[in-house]
PDB file of C-alpha atoms in Angstrom:
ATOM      1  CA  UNK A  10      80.890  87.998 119.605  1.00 64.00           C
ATOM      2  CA  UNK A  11      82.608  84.893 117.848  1.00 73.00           C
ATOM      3  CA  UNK A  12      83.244  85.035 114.136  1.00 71.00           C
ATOM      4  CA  UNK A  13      83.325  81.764 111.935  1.00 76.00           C
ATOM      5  CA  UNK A  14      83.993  81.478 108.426  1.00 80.00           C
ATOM      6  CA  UNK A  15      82.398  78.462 106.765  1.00 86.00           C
ATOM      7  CA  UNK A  16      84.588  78.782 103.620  1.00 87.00           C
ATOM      8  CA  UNK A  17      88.615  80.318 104.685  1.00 88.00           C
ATOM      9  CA  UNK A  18      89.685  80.256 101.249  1.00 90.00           C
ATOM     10  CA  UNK A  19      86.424  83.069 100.689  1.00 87.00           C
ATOM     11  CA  UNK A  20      88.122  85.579 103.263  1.00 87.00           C
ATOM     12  CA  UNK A  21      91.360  84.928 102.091  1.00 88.00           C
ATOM     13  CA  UNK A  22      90.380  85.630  98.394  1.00 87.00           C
ATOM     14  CA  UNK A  23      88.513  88.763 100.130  1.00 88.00           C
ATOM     15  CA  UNK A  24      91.845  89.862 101.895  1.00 89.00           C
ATOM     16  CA  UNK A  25      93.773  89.462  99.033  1.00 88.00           C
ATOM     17  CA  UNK A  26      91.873  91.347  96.509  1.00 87.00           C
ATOM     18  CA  UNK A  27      92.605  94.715  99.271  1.00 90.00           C
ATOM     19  CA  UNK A  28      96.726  93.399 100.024  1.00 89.00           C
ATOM     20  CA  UNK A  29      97.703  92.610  96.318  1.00 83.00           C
ATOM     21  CA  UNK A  30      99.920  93.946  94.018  1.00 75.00           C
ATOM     22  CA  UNK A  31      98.751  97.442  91.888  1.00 77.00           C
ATOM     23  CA  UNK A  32      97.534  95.455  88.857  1.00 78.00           C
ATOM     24  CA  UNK A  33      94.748  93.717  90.889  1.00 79.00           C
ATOM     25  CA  UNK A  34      93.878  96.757  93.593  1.00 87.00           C
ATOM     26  CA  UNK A  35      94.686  99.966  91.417  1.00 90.00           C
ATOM     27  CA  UNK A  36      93.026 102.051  93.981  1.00 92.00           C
ATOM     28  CA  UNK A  37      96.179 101.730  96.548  1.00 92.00           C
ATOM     29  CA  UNK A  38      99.078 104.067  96.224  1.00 91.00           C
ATOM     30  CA  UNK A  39     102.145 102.920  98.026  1.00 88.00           C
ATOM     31  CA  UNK A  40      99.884 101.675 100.749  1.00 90.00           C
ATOM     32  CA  UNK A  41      97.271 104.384 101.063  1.00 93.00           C
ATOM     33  CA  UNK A  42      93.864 104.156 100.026  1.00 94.00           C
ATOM     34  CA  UNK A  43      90.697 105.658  99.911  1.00 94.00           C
ATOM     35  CA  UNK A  44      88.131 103.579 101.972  1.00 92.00           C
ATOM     36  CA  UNK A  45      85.252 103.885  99.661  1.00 92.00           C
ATOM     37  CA  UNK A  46      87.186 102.858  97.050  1.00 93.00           C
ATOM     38  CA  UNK A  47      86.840  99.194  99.301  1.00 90.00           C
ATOM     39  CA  UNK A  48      83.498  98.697  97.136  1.00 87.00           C
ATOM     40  CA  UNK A  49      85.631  99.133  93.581  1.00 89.00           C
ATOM     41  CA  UNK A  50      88.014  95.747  94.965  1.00 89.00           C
ATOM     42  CA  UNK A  51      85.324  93.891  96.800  1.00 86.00           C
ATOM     43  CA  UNK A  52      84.143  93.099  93.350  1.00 81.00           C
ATOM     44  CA  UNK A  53      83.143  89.669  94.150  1.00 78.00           C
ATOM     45  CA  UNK A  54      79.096  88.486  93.901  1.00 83.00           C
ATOM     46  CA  UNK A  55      79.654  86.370  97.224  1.00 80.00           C
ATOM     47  CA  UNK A  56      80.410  89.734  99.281  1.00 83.00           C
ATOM     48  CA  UNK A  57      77.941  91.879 100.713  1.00 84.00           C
ATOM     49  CA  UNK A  58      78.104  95.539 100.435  1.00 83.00           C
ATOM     50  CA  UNK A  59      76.387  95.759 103.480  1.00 85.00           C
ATOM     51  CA  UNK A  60      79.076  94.082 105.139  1.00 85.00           C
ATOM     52  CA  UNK A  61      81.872  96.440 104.433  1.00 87.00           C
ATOM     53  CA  UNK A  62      82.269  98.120 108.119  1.00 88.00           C
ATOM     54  CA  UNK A  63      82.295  94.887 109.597  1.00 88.00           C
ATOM     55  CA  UNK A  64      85.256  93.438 106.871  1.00 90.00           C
ATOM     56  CA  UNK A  65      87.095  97.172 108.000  1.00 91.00           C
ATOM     57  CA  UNK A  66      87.137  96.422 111.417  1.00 90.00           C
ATOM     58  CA  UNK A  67      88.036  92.552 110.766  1.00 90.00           C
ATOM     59  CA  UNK A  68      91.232  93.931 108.479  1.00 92.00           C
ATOM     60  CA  UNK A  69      91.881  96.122 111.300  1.00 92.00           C
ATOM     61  CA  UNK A  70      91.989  93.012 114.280  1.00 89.00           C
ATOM     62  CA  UNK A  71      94.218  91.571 112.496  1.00 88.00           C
ATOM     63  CA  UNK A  72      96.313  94.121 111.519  1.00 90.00           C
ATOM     64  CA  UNK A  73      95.732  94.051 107.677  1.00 92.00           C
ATOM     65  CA  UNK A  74      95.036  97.849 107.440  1.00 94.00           C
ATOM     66  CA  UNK A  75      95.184 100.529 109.564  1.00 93.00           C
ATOM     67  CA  UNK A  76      92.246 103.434 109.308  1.00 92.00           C
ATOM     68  CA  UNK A  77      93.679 107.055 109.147  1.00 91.00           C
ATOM     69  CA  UNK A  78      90.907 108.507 109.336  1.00 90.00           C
ATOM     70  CA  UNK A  79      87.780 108.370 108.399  1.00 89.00           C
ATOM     71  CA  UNK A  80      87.796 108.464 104.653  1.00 92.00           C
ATOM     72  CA  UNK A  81      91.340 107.099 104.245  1.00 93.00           C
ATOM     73  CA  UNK A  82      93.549 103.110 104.970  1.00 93.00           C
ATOM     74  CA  UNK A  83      96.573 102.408 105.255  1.00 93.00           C
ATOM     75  CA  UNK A  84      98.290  98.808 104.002  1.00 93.00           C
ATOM     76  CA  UNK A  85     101.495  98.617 105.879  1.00 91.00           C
ATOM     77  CA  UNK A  86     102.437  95.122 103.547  1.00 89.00           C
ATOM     78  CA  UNK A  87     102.379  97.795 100.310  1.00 89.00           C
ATOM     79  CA  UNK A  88     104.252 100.386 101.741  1.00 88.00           C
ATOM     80  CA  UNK A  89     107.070 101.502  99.655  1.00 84.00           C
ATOM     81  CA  UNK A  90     110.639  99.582 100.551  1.00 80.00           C
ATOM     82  CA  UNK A  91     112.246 103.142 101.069  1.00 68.00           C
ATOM     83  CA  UNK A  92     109.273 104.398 102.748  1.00 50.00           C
ATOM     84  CA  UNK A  93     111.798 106.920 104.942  1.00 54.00           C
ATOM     85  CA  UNK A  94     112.376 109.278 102.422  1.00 54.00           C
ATOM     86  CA  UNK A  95     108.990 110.532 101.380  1.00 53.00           C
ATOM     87  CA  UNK A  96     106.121 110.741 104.057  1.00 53.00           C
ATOM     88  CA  UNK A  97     102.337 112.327 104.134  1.00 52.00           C
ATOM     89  CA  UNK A  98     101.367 114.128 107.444  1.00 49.00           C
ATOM     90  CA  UNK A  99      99.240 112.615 109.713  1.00 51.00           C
ATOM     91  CA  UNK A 100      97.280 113.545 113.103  1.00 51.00           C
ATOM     92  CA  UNK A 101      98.673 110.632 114.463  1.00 53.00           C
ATOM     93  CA  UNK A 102     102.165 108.535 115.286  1.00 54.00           C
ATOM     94  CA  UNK A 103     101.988 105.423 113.550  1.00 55.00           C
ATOM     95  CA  UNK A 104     104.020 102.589 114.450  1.00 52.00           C
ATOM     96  CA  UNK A 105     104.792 100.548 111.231  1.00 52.00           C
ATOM     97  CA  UNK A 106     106.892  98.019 111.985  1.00 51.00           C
ATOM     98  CA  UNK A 107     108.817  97.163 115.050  1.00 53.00           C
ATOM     99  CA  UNK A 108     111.482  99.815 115.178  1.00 52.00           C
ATOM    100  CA  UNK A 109     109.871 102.404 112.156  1.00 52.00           C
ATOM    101  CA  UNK A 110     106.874 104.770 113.235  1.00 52.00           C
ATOM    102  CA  UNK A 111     105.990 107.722 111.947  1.00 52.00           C
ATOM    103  CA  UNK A 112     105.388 110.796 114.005  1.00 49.00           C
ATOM    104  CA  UNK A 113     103.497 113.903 112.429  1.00 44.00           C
ATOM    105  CA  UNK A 114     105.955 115.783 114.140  1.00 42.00           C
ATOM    106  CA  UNK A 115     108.835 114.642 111.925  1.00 39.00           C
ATOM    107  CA  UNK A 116     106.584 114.750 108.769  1.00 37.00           C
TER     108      UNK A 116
END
């Protein structure tokens, strides 16, 4: 189904309390996070809880954050600029960026 947004600047305030630097979302660690902690940034009266999967799988579309699994995010925008030399395991490859991906075999 087709999703509108009435008010733009709303999801971009929305996207940029998750994608912002560690003063504003202290829940992120060099790009990881814990997704309930989503409820902790989403601090805003205009934002349903209810709505959280939904926002999760928008961030996802577009690329905004990418779900480990299920209790953990990544941000590939606040990744680490040397993000080579230390790594976490996961079950998965991950392609960051064009040319960077992380295999859990090299982890």
């Amino acid at each position: 189904s087709d999703v509108y947004f009435v008010d733009p600047q709303w999801l971009c305030t929305m996207l940029a309390c998750v994608v912002t630097v560690q003063e504003k979302n202290p829940f992120q660690k060099n790009g990881f996070m814990e997704l309930s902690a989503l409820q902790l940034v989403l601090r805003d009266e205009r934002f349903p809880h209810s709505l959280i999967k939904e926002f999760v799988s928008l961030m996802q579309k577009f690329e905004v954050i990418l779900l480990l699994d299920e209790n953990r995010l990544l941000i590939p925008s606040l990744l680490p600029p040397d993000e080579g030399k230390s790594c976490v395991v996961f079950p998965i490859s991950v392609v960051l960026y064009p040319g960077i991906s992380i295999h859990a075999q090299e982890l």
